[in-house]
Coordinates of C-alpha atoms and ligand atoms in Angstrom, one line a residue:
X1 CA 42.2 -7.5 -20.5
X2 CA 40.0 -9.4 -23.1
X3 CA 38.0 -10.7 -20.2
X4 CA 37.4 -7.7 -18.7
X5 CA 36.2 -6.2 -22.1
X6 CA 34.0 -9.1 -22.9
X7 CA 32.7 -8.4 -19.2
X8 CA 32.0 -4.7 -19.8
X9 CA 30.9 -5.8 -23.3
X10 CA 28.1 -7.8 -22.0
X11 CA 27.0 -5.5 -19.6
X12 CA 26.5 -3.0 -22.3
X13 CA 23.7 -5.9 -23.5
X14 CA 22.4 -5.8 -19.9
X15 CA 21.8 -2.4 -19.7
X16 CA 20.3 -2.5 -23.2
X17 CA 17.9 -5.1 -22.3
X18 CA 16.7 -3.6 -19.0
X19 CA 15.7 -0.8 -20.8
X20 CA 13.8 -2.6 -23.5
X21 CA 11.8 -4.4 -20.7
X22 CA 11.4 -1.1 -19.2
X23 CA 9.7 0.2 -22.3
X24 CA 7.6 -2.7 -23.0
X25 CA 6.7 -2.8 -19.4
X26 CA 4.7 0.0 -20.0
X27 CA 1.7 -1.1 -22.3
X28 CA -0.2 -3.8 -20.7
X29 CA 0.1 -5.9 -24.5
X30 CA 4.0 -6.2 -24.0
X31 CA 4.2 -6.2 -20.4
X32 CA 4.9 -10.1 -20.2
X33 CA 7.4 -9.5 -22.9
X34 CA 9.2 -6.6 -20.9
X35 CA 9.6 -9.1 -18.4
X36 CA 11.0 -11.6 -20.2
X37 CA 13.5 -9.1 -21.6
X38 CA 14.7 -7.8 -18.0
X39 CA 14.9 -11.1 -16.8
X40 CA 16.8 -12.4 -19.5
X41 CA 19.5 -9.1 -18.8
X42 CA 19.5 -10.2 -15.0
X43 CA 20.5 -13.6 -15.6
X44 CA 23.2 -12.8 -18.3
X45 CA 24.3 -9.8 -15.8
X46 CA 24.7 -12.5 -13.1
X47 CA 26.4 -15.7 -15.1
X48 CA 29.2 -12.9 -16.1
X49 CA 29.6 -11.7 -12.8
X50 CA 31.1 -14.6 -11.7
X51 CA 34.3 -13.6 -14.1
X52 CA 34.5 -10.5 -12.7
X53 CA 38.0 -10.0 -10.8
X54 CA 38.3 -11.1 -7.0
X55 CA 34.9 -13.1 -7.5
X56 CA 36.8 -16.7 -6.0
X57 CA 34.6 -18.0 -3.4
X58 CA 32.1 -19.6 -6.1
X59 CA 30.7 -21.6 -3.5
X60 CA 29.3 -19.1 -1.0
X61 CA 27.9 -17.3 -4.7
X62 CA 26.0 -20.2 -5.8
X63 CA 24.4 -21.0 -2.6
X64 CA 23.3 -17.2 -2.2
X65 CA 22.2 -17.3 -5.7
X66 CA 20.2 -20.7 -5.1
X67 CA 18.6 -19.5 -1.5
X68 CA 17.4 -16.1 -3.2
X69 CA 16.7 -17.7 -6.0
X70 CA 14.9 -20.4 -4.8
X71 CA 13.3 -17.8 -2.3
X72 CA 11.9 -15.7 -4.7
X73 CA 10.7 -18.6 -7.1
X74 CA 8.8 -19.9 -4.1
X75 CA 7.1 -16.6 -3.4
X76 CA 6.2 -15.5 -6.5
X77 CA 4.1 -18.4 -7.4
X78 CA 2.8 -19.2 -3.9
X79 CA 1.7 -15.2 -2.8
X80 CA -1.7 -14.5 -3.7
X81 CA -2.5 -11.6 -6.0
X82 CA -3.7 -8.9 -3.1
X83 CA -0.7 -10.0 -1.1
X84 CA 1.6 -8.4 -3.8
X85 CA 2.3 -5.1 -2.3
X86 CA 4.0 -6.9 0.5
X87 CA 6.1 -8.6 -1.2
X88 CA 7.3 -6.0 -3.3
X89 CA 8.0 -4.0 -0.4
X90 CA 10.0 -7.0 1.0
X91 CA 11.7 -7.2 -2.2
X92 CA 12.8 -3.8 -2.6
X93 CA 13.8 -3.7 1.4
X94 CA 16.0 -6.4 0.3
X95 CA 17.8 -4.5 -2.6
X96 CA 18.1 -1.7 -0.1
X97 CA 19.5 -3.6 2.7
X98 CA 22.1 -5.5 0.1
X99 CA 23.6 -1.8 -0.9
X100 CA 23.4 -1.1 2.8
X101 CA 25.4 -4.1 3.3
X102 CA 27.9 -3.5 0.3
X103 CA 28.4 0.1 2.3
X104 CA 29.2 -1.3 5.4
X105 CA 31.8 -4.3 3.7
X106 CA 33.7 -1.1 2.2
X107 CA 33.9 0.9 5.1
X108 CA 35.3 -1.9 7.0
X109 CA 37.9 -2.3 4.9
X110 CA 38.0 1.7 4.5
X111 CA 42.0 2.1 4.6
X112 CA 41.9 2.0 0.6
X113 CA 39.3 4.6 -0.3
X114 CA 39.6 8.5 -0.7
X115 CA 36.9 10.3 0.6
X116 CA 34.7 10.8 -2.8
X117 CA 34.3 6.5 -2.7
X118 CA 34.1 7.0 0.9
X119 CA 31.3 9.2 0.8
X120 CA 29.4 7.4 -2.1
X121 CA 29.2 4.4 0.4
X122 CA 27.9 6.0 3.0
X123 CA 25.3 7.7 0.6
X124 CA 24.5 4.4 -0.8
X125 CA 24.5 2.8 3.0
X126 CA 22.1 5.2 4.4
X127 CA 19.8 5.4 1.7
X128 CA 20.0 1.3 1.6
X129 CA 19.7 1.2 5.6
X130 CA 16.7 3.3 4.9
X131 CA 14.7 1.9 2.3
X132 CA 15.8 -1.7 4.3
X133 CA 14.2 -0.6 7.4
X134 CA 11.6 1.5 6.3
X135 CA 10.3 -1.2 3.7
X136 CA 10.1 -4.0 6.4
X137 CA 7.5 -1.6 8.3
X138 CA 6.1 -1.2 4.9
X139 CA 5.6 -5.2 4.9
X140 CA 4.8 -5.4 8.6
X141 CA 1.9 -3.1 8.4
X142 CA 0.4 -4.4 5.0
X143 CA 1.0 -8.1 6.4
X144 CA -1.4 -6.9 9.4
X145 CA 1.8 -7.8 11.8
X146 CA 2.0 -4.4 12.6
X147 CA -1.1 -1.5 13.7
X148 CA -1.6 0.5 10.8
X149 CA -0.2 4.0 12.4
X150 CA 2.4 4.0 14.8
X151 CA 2.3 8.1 15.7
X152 CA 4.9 8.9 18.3
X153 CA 4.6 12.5 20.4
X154 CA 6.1 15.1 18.5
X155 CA 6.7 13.2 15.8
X156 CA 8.3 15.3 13.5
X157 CA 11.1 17.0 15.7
X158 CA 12.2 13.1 16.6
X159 CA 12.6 12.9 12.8
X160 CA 14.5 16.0 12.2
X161 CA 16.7 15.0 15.3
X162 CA 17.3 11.6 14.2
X163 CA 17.8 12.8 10.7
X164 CA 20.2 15.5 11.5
X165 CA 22.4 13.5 13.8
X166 CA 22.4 10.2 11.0
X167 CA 23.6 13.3 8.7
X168 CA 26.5 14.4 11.3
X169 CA 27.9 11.0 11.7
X170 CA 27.7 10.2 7.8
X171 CA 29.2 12.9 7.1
X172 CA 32.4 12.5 10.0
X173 CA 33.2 8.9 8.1
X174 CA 32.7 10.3 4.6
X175 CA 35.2 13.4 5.2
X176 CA 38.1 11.4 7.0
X177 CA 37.0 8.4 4.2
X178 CA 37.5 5.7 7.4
X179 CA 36.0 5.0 11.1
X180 CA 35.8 3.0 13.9
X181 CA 33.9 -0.4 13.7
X182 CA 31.9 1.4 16.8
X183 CA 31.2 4.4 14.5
X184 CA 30.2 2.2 11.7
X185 CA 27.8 0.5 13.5
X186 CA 26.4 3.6 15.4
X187 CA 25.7 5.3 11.5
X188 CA 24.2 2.1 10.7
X189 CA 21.8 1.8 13.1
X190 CA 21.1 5.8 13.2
X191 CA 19.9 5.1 9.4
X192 CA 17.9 1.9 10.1
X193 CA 16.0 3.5 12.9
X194 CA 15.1 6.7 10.4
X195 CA 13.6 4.4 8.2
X196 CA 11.6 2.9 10.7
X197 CA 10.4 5.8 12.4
X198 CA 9.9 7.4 8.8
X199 CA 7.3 4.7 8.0
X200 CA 5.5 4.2 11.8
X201 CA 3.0 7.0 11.0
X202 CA 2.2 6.5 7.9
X203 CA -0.6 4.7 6.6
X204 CA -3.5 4.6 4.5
X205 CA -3.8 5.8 1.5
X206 CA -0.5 6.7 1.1
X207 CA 0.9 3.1 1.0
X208 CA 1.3 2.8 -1.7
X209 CA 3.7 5.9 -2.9
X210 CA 6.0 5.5 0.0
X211 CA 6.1 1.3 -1.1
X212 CA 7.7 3.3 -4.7
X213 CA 10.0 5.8 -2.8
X214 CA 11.5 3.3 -1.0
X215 CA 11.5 1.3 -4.6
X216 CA 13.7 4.7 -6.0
X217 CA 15.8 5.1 -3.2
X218 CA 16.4 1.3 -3.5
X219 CA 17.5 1.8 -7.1
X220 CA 19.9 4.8 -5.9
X221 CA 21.4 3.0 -3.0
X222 CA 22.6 0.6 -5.2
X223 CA 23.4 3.0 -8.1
X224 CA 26.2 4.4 -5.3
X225 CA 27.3 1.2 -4.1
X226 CA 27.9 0.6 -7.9
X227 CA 29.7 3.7 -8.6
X228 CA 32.0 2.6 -5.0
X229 CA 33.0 -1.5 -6.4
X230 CA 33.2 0.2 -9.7
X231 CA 30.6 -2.1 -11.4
X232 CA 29.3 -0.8 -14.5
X233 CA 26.4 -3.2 -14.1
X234 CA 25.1 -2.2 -11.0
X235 CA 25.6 1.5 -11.6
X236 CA 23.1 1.0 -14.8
X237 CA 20.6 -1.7 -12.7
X238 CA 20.3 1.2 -9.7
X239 CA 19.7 4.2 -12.7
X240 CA 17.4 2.3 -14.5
X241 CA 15.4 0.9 -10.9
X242 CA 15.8 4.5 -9.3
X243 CA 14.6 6.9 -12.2
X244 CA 11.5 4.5 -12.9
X245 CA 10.8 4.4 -9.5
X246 CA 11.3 8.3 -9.3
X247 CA 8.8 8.7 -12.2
X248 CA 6.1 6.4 -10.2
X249 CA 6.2 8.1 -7.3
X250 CA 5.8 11.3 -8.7
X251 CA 2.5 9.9 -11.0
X252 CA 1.4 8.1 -7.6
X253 CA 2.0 11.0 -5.7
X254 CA 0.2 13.7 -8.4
X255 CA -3.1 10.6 -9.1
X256 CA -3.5 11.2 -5.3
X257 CA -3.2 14.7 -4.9
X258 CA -1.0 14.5 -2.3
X259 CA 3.0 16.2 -2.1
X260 CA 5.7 13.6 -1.0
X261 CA 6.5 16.4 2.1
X262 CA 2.6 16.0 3.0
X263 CA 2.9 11.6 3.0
X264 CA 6.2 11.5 4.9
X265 CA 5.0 14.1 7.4
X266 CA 1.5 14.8 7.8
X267 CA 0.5 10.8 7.4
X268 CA -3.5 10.0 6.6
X269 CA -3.8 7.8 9.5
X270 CA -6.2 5.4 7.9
X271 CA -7.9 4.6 11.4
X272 CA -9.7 7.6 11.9
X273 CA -13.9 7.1 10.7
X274 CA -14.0 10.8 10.5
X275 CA -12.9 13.2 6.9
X276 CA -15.9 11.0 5.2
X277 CA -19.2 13.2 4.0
X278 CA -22.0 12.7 6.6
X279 CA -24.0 9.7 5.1
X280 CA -27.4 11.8 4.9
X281 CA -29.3 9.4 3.4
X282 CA -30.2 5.4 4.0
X283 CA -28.8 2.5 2.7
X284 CA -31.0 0.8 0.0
X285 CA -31.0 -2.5 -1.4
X286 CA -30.9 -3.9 -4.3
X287 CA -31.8 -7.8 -5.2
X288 CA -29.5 -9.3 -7.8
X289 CA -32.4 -9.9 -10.0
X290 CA -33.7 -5.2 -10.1
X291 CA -29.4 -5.1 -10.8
X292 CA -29.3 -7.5 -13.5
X293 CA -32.7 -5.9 -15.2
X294 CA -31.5 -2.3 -15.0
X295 CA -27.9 -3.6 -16.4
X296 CA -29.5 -6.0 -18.8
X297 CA -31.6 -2.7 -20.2
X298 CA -29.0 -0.4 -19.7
X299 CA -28.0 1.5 -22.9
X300 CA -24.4 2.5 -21.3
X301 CA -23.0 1.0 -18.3
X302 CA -19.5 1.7 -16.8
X303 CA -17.4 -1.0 -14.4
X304 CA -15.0 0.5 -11.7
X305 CA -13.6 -2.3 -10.4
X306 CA -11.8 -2.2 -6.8
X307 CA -9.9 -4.0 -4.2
X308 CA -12.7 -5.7 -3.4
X309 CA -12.7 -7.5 -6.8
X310 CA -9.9 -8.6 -6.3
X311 CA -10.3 -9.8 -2.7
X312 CA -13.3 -11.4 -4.1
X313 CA -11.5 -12.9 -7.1
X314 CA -14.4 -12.1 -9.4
X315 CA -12.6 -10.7 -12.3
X316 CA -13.5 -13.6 -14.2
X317 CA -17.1 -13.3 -13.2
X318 CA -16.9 -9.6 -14.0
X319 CA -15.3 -10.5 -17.7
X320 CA -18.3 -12.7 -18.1
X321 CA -20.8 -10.4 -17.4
X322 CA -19.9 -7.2 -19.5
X323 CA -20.0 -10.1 -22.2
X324 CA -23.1 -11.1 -21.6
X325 CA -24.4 -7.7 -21.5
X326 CA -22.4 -6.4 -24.7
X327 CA -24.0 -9.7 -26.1
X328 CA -27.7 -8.0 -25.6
X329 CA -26.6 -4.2 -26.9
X330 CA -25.2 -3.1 -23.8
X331 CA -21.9 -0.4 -24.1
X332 CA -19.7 -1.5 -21.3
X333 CA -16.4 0.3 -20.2
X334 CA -14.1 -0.1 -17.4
X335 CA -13.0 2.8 -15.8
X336 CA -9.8 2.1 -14.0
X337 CA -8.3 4.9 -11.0
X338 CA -4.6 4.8 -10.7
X339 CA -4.6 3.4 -7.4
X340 CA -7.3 1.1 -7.0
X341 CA -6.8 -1.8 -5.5
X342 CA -3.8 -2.8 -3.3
X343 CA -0.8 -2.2 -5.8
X344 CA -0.2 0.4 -9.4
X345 CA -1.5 -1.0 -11.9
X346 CA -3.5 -3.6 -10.0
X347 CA -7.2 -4.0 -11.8
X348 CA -5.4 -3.8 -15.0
X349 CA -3.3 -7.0 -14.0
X350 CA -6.7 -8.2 -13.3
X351 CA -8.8 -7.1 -16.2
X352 CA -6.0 -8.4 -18.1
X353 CA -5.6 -12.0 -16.9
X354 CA -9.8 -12.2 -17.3
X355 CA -9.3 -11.3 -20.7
X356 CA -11.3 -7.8 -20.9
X357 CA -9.6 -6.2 -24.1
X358 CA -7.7 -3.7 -23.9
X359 CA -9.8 -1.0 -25.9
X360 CA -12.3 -1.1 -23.3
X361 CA -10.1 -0.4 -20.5
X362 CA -10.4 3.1 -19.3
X363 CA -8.1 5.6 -17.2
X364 CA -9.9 8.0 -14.8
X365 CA -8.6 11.5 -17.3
X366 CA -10.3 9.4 -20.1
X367 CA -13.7 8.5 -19.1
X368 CA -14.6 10.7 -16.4
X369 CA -16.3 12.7 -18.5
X370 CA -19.0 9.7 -19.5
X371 CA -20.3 9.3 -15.8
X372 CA -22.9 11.9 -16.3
X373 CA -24.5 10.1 -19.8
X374 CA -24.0 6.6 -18.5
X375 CA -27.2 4.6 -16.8
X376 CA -25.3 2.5 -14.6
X377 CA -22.1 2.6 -12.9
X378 CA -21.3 -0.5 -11.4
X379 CA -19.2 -0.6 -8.6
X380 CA -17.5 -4.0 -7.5
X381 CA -15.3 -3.8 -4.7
X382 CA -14.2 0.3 -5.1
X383 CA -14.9 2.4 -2.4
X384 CA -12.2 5.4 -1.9
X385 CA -11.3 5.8 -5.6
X386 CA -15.2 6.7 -6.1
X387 CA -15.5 8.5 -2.5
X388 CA -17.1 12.5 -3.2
X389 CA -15.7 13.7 -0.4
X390 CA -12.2 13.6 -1.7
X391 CA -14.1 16.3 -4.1
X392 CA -15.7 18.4 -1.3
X393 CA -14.5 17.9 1.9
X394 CA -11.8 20.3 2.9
X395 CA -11.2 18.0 6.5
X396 CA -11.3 14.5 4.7
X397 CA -7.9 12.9 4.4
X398 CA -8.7 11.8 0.5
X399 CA -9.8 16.0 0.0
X400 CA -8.0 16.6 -3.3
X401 CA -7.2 13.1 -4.6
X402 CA -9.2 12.7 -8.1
X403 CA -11.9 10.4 -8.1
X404 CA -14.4 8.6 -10.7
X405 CA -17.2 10.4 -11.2
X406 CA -19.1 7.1 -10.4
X407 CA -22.0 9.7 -8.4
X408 CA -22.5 11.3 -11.5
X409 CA -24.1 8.3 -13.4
X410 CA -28.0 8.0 -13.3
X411 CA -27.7 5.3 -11.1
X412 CA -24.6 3.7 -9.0
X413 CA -24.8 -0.6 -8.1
X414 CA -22.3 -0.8 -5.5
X415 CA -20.8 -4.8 -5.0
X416 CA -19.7 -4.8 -0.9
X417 CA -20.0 -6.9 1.7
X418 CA -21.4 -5.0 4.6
X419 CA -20.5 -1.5 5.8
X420 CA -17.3 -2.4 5.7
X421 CA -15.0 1.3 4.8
X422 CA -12.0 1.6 2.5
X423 CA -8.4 1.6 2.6
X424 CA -8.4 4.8 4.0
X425 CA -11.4 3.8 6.7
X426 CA -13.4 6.8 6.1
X427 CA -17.1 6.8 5.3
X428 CA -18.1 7.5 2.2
X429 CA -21.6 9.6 1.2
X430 CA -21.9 7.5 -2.1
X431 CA -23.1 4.7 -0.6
X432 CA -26.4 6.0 1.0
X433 CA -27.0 8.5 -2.2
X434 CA -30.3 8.7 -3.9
X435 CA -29.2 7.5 -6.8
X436 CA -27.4 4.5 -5.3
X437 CA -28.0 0.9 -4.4
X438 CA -26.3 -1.8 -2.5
X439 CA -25.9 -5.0 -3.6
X440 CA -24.3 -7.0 -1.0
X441 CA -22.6 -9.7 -1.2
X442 CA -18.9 -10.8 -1.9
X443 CA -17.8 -10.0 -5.2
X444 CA -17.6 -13.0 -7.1
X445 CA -21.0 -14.6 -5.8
X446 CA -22.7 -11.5 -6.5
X447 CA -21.5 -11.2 -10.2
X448 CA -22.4 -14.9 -10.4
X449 CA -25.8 -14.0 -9.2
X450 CA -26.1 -10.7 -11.3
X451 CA -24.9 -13.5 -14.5
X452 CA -27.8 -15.8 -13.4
X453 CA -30.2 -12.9 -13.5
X454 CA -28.9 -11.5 -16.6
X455 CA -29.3 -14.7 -18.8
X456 CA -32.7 -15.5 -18.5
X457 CA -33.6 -11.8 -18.8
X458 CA -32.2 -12.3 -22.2
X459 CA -33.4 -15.9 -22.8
Ligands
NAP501 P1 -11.0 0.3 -1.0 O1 -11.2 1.8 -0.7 O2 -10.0 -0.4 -0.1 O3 -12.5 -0.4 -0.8 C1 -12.7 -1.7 -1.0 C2 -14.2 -2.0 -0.8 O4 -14.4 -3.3 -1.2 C3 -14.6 -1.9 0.7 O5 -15.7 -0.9 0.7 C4 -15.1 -3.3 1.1 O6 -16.4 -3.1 1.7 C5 -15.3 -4.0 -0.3 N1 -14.9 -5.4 -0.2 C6 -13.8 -5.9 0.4 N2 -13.8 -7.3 0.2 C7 -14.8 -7.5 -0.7 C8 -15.2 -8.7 -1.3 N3 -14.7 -9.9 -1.1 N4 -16.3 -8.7 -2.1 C9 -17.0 -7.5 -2.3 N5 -16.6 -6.3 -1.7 C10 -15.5 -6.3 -0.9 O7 -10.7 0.0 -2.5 P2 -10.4 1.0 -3.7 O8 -11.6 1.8 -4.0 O9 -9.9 0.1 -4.8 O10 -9.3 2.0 -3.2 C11 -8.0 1.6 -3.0 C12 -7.5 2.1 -1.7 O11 -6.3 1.5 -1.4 C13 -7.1 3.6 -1.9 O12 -7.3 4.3 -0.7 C14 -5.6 3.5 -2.2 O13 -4.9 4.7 -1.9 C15 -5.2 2.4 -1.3 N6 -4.0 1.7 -1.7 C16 -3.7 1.6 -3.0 C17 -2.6 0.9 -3.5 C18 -2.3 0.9 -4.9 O14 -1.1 0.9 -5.3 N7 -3.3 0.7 -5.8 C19 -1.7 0.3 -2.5 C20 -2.1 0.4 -1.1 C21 -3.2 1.1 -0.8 P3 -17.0 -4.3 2.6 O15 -16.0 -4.6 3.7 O16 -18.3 -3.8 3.1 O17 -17.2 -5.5 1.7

């Protein structure tokens, strides 16, 4: 009895410190902090499982607790920055596929449950099986193991077939609260093959919000599961994951103008070169030295970083420079979009780790405005987020997603490569603009260059 109360007692703490991380997760100044603060709930949550009653096989525990462990220690520090969106798709496939698994322990041993913990399993087991599945095609595709799009014929009625008849079985072992091993096994792998065949088509753009619906359903999968062992612990860990997640897929969903119904069934492809604004004009060059003059004597000059920065690794650089030009009288701002880069949240990771302060980091709703009295906005690595068609074009896939206003400035510096097209691989008008100029290059050696250029201007 007092065990069990100091048990419940200390998950009380847990649940109080995932929701302090959660809060200070959300200001890039406590971030690190919030962190800290979940962390320090998980481990506590997991030292005081091991009292919990029927937990006996303490060996088999701290092996799985020293492979995922290790695992996941191994990963974070080894995977490179742009690789993170995998990985947090593998990580919340894993949460998903553990509830799935918790389901599928219970209904084996089904004899003991009524019907509402039967059915709360196999909520939590499809949704797990789900998110599992689906969030390994996630991985697969953003790991480049996989073609972006996989679209089958009439792909749709196959997922409203395999839907309804994943629904019919769940709901035959949830009513009679037992099944067959065989039937088990069928609902099982009904529910990993929707996930799969849920995540084939889609692609582009829309990565990214299906990467934090598969992070909610995660969360609720293993809210049920919870609710089924009776763990108060894991009830308040799957609220806490699945209501965040909710809230970022909704903010994802509404930055990109695009309806969750539209992602999951009328996919942007991300192959097709078409939905872009007809480049009208011609490229033009820029040398590094005409781009450091006109930033160097710029009165205003606004910074949208993209994934290209951060492919390039040049937030450093990019710190750098906006010193040097605030250093000669220069107002520089970064504007940030909401899903630049490969992950939420991703240039401010950046911009944050190069030290840019805070108070001159900017969201789109907050500086869009500025474009059209700033000189120069520099472009380094963006490409969708400041695409005009998303504006104009009715047939473009972006059509509807907001943008910078990067075309509104007096004149755009793009950073790129070559004529290499953006997440979504659609062209974008922009770039052959009258007001714009290319400077090409990979990101961090053409900051360097632009720093070069800018400091003996000034000396
Ligand atoms: P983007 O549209 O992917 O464009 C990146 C640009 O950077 C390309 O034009 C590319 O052109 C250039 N580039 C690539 N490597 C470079 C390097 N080393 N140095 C310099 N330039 C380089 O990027 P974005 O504007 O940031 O837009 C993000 C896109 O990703 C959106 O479509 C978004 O929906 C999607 N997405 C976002 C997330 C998220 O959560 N933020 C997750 C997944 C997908 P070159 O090849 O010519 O250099």
């Amino acid at each position: 009895m007092t065990a069990k109360l100091l048990i419940n007692a200390s998950y009380f703490i847990v649940a109080l410190l995932f929701i302090l991380g959660l809060k200070s997760m959300s200001s890039p100044l406590t971030a690190r902090r919030g962190i800290l603060w979940a962390g320090a709930g998980m481990v506590l949550a997991t030292l005081v499982t091991f009292g919990w009653p029927g937990m006996n096989n303490y060996t088999l525990m701290l092996v799985a607790l020293a492979a995922g462990g290790g695992l996941s220690w191994w990963s974070g520090k080894a995977v490179r920055m742009t690789d993170m969106p995998q990985m947090v798709a593998l990580y919340n496939g894993m949460g998903g596929g553990a509830a799935a698994a918790i389901a599928a322990i219970e209904l084996v041993r089904g004899e003991t449950h009524g019907s509402l913990v039967a059915s709360l399993a196999v909520l939590g087991g499809l949704i797990g099986a789900v998110s599992f599945s689906g969030s390994l095609v996630a991985f697969a595709k953003l790991q480049g193991i996989m073609r972006k799009t996989l679209h089958l014929p009439v792909q749709n009625t196959i997922n409203m077939f395999l839907a309804a008849f994943t629904f019919l079985v769940a709901v035959m072992i949830a009513v009679y609260g037992h099944a067959s091993t065989a039937k088990i096994i069928l609902f099982f792998g009904l529910s990993l093959a929707l996930g799969a065949v849920i995540t084939m088509p889609i692609g582009g753009a829309d990565m990214p919000v299906v990467i934090s619906l598969f992070n909610a359903l995660t969360g609720l999968a293993v809210g049920f599961e919870g609710a089924v062992l009776n763990n108060p612990a894991l009830i308040i860990a799957g609220i806490v994951v699945g209501s965040a997640g909710t809230l970022l897929t909704r903010l994802m969903a509404r930055a990109m103008n695009r309806s969750l119904v539209n992602i999951l069934f009328k996919p942007i492809t991300g192959e097709s070169p078409a939905g872009g604004l007809a480049a009208t004009g011609t490229l033009k060059e820029i040398s590094a030295l005409d781009a450091a003059s006109l930033l160097r004597y710029a009165q205003k000059v606004i910074i949208v970083p993209g994934y290209g920065m951060a492919v390039g690794q040049a937030q450093h650089k990019v710190k750098e420079m906006s010193t040097l030009l605030e250093e000669a009288g220069v107002d520089v701002k970064f504007a940030i979009h909401p899903v630049a880069g490969r992950m939420p949240g991703h240039m401010n990771v950046l911009l944050a780790e190069a030290g840019v302060p805070y108070d001159k980091i900017f969201d789109l709703e907050e500086i869009n405005d500025e474009f059209s009295h700033t000189d120069v906005a520099l472009v380094v690595g963006a490409n969708d987020v400041v695409n005009p068609a998303a504006r104009t074009e009715k047939t473009s896939p972006l059509y509807g997603m907001p943008i910078l206003n990067a075309d509104k400035a007096h004149t755009v510096i793009v950073i790129k490569r070559g004529k290499g097209t953006g997440y979504s691989g659609i062209e974008n008008a922009l770039f052959s603009a009258n007001g714009t100029r290319l400077l090409y290059g990979n990101a961090m050696a053409a900051v360097s260059a632009l720093i070069k250029d800018i400091k003996e201007l000034s000396s």
